[in-house]
PDB file of C-alpha atoms in Angstrom:
ATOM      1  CA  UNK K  94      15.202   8.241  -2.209  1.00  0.00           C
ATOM      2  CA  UNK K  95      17.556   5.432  -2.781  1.00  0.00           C
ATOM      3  CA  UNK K  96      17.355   3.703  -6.121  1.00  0.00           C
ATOM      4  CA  UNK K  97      16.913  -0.054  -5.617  1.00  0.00           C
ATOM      5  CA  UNK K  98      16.797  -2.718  -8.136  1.00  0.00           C
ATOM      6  CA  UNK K  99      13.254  -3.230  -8.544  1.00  0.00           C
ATOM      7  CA  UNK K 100      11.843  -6.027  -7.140  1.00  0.00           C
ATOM      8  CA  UNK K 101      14.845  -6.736  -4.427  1.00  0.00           C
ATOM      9  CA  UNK K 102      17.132  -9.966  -4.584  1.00  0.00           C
ATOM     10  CA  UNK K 103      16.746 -11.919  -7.666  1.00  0.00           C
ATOM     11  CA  UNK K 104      15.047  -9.287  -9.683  1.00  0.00           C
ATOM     12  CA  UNK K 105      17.617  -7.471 -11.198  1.00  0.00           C
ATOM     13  CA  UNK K 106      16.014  -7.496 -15.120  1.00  0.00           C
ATOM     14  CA  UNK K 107      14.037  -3.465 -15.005  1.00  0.00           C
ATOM     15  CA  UNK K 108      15.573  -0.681 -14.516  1.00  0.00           C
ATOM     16  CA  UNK K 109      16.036   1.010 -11.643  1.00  0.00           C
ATOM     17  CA  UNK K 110      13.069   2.498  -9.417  1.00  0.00           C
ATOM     18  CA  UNK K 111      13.518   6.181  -8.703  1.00  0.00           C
ATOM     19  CA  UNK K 112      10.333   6.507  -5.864  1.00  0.00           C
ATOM     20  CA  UNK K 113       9.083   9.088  -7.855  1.00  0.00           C
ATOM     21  CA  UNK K 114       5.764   8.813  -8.646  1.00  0.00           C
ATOM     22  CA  UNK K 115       5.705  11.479 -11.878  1.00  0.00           C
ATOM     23  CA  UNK K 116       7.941   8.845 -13.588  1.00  0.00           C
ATOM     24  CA  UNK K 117       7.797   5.494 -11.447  1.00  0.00           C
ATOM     25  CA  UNK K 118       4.876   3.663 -12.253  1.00  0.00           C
ATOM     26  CA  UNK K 119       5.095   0.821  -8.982  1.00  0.00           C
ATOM     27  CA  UNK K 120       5.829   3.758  -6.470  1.00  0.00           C
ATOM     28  CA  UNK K 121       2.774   5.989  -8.198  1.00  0.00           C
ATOM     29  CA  UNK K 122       0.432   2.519  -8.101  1.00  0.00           C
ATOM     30  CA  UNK K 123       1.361   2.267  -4.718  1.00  0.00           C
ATOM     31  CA  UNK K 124       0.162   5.710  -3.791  1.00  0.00           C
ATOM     32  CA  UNK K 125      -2.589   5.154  -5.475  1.00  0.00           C
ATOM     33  CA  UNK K 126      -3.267   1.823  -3.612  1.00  0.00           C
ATOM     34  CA  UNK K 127      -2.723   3.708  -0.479  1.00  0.00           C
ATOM     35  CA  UNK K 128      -5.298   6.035  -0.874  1.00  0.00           C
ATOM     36  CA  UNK K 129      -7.921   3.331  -1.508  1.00  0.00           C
ATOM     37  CA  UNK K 130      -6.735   1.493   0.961  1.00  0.00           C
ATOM     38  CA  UNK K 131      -7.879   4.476   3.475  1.00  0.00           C
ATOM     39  CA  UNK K 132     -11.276   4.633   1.521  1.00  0.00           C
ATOM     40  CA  UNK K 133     -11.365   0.739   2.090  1.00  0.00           C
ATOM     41  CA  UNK K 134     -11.009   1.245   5.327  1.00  0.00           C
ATOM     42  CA  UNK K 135     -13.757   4.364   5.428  1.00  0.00           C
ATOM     43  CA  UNK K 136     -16.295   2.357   3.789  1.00  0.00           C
ATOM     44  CA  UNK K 137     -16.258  -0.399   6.034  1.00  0.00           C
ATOM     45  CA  UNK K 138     -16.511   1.588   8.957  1.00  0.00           C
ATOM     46  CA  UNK K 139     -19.016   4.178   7.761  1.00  0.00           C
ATOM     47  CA  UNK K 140     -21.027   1.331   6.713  1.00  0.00           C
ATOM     48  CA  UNK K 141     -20.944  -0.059  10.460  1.00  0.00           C
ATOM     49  CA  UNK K 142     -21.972   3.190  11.786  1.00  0.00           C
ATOM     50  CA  UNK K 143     -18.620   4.288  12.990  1.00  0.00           C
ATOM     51  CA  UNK K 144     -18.572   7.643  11.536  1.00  0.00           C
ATOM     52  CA  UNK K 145     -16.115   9.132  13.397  1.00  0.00           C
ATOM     53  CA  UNK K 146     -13.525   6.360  12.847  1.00  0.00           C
ATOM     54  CA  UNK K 147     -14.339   6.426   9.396  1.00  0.00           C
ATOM     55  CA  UNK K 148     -13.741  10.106   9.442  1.00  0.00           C
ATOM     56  CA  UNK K 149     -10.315   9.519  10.197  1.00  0.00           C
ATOM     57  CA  UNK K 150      -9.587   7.500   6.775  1.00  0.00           C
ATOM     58  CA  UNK K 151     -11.492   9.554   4.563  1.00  0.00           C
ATOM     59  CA  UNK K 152      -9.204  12.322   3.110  1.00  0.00           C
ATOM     60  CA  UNK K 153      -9.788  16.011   1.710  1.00  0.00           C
ATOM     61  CA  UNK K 154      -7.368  16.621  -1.302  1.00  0.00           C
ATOM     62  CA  UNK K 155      -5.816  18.544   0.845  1.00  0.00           C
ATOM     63  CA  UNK K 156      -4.083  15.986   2.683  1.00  0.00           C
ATOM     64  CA  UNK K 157      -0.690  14.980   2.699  1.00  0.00           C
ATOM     65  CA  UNK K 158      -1.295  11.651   0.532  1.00  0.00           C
ATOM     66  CA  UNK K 159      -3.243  13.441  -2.027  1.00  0.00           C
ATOM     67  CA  UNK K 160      -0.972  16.346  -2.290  1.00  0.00           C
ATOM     68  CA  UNK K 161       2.054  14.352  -2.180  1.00  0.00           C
ATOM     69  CA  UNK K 162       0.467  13.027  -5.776  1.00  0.00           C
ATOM     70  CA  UNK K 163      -0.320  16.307  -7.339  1.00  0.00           C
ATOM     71  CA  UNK K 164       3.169  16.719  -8.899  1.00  0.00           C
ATOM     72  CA  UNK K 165       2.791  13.064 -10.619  1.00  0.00           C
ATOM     73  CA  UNK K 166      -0.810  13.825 -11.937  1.00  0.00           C
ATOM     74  CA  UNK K 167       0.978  17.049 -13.212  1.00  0.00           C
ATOM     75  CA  UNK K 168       3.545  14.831 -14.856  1.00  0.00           C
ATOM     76  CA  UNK K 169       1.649  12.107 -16.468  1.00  0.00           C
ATOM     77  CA  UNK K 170      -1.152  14.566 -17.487  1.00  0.00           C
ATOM     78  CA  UNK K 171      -3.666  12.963 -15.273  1.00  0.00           C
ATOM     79  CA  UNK K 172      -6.555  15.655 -13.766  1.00  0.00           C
ATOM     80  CA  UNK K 173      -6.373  13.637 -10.418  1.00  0.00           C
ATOM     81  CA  UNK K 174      -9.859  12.618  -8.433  1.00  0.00           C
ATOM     82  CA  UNK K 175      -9.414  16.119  -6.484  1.00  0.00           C
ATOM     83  CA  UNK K 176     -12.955  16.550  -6.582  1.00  0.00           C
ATOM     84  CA  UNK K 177     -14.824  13.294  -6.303  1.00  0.00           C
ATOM     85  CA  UNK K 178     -12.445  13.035  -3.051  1.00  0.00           C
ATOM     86  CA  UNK K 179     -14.123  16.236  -1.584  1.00  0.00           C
ATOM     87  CA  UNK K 180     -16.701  15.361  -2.392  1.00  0.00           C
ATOM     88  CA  UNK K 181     -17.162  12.049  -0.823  1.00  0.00           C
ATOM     89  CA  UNK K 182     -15.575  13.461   2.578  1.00  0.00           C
ATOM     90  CA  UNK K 183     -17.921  16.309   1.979  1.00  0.00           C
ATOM     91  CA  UNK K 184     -20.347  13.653   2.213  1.00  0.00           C
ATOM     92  CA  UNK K 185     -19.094  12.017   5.055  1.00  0.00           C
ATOM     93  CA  UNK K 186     -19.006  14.826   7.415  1.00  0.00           C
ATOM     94  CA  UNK K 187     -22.808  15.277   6.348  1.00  0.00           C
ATOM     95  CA  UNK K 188     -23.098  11.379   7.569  1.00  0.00           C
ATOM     96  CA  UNK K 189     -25.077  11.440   3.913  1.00  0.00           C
ATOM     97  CA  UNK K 190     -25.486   7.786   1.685  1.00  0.00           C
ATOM     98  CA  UNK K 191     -21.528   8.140   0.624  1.00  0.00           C
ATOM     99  CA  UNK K 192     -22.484   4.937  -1.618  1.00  0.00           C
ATOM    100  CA  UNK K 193     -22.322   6.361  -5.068  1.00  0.00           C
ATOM    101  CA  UNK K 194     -20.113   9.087  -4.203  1.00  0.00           C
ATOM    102  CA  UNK K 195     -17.467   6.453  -2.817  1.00  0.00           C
ATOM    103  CA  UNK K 196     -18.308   4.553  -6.064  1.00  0.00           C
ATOM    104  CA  UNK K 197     -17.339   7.155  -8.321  1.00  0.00           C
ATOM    105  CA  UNK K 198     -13.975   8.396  -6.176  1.00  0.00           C
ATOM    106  CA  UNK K 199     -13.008   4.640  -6.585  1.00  0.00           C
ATOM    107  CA  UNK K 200     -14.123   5.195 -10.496  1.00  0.00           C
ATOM    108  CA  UNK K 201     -11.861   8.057 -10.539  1.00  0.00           C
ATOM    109  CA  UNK K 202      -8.801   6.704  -8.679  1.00  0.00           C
ATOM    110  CA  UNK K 203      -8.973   3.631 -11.562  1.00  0.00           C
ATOM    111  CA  UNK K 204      -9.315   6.068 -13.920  1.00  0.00           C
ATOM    112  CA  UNK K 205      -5.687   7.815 -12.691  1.00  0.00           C
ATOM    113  CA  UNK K 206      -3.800   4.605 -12.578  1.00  0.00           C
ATOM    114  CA  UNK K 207      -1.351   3.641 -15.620  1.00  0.00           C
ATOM    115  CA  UNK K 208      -1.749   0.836 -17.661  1.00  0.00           C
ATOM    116  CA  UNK K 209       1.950  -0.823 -16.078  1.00  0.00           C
ATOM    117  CA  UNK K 210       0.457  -4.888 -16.883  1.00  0.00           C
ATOM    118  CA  UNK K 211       0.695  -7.792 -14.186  1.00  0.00           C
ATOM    119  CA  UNK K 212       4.452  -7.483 -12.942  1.00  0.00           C
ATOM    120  CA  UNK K 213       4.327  -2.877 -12.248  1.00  0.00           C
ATOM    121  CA  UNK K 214       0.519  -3.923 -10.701  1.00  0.00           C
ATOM    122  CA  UNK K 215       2.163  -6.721  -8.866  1.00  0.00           C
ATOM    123  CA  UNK K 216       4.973  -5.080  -7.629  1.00  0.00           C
ATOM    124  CA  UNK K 217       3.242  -1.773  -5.863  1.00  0.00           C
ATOM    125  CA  UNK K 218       0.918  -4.237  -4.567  1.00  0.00           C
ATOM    126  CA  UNK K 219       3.673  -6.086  -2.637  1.00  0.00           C
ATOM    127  CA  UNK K 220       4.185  -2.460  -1.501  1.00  0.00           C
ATOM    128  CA  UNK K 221       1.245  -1.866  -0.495  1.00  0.00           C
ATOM    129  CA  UNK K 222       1.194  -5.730   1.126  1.00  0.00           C
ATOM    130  CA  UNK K 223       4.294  -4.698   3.092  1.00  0.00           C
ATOM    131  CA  UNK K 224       2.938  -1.346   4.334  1.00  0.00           C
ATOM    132  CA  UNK K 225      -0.393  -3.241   5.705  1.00  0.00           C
ATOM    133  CA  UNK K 226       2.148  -5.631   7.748  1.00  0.00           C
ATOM    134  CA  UNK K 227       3.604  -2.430   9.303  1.00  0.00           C
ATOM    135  CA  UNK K 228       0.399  -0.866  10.104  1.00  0.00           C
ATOM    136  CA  UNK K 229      -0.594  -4.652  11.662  1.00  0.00           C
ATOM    137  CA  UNK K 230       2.086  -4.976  13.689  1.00  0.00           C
ATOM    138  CA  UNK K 231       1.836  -1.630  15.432  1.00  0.00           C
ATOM    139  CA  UNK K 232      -2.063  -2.078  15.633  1.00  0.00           C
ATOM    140  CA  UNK K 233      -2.251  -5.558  16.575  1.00  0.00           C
ATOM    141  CA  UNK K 234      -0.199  -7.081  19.820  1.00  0.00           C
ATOM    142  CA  UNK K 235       0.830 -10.601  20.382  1.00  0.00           C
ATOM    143  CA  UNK K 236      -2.729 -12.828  20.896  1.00  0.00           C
ATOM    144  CA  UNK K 237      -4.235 -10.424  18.072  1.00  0.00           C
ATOM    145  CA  UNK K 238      -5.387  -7.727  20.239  1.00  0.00           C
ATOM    146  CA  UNK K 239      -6.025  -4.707  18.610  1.00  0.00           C
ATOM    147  CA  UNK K 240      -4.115  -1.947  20.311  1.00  0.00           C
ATOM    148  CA  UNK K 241      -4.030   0.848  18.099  1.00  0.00           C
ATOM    149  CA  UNK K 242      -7.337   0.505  15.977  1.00  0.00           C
ATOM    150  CA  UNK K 243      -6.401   3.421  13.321  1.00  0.00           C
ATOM    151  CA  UNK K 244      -3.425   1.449  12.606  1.00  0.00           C
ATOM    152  CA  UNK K 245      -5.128  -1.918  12.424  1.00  0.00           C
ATOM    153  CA  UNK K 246      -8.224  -0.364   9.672  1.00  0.00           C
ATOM    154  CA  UNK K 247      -4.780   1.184   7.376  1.00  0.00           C
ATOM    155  CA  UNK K 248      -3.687  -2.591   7.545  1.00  0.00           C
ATOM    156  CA  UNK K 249      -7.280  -4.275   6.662  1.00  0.00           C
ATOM    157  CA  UNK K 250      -7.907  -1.179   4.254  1.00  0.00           C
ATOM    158  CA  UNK K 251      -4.448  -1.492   2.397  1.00  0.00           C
ATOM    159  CA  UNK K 252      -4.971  -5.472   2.048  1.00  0.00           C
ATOM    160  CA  UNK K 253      -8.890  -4.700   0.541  1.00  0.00           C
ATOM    161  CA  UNK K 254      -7.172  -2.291  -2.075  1.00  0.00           C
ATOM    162  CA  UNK K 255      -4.464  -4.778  -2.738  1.00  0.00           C
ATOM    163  CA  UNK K 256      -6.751  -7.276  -3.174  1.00  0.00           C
ATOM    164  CA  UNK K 257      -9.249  -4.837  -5.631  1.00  0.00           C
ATOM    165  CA  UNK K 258      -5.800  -3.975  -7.580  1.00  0.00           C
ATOM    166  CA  UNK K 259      -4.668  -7.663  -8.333  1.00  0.00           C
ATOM    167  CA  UNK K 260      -8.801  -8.774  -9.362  1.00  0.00           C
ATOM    168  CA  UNK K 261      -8.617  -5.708 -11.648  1.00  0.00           C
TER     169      UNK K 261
END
């Protein structure tokens, strides 16, 4: 990963960010924020009724964002959320009242996240900001309609969690 000033133009004052989440704390925020942002976009649709789109955005730990996260947990001697994330897709695939289990994955995710203060919080959640753009544009064609509805819930899902992270 390239090592950018952090923050882009006009932001030169921290050090350098490395992308590693085991010793960046923005770029392990972010991943965190991204992995709410799919449960955002779970609960939403579970609550609807849409269980098998929700399916989609609800992740086992073995998935590629959670594993991708192990070695940082490992790092910054955090136990991870491993299990309250099986269990709530556990949960899921039962089509079970995924209320307090999705309360206490979110508890748990919160629980994992460092301690960074407004300008690390505010800076994974431009991240995060920039990534829901991305998913929008894919998802959403000109005249705003949705084409690509998985990519459209990341966007709306990675905005809730962006919004969550900032009110926290």
């Amino acid at each position: 990963a390239s090592a950018e000033g952090e923050g882009g133009e006009g932001e030169g004052e921290g050090a350098a960010r490395t992308q590693d989440p085991a010793s960046d704390d923005v770029e392990y925020l972010y991943r965190l924020g991204m992995v709410r942002g799919h449960l955002a976009a779970f609960i939403e649709l579970y609550r609807a009724g849409s269980y098998d789109m929700a399916a989609t955005h609800v992740k086992h730990p073995e998935s590629e964002l959670y594993t991708a996260l192990a070695p940082a947990f490992a790092a910054r001697g955090e136990p991870g959320f491993a299990d309250a994330l099986s269990s709530l897709a556990d949960a899921a695939a039962n089509q079970d009242n995924v209320e307090q289990v999705y309360a206490a994955t979110i508890a748990a995710i919160r629980a994992s996240a460092v301690e960074g203060g407004p300008k690390t919080t505010l800076l994974a959640v431009s991240q995060l900001v920039a990534t829901a753009a991305e998913e929008f544009d894919i998802g959403v064609a000109d005249g705003g309609v949705i084409v690509e509805p998985h990519e459209y819930q990341d966007a709306f899902g990675f905005l809730s969690a962006a919004r969550e992270m900032v009110a926290e």
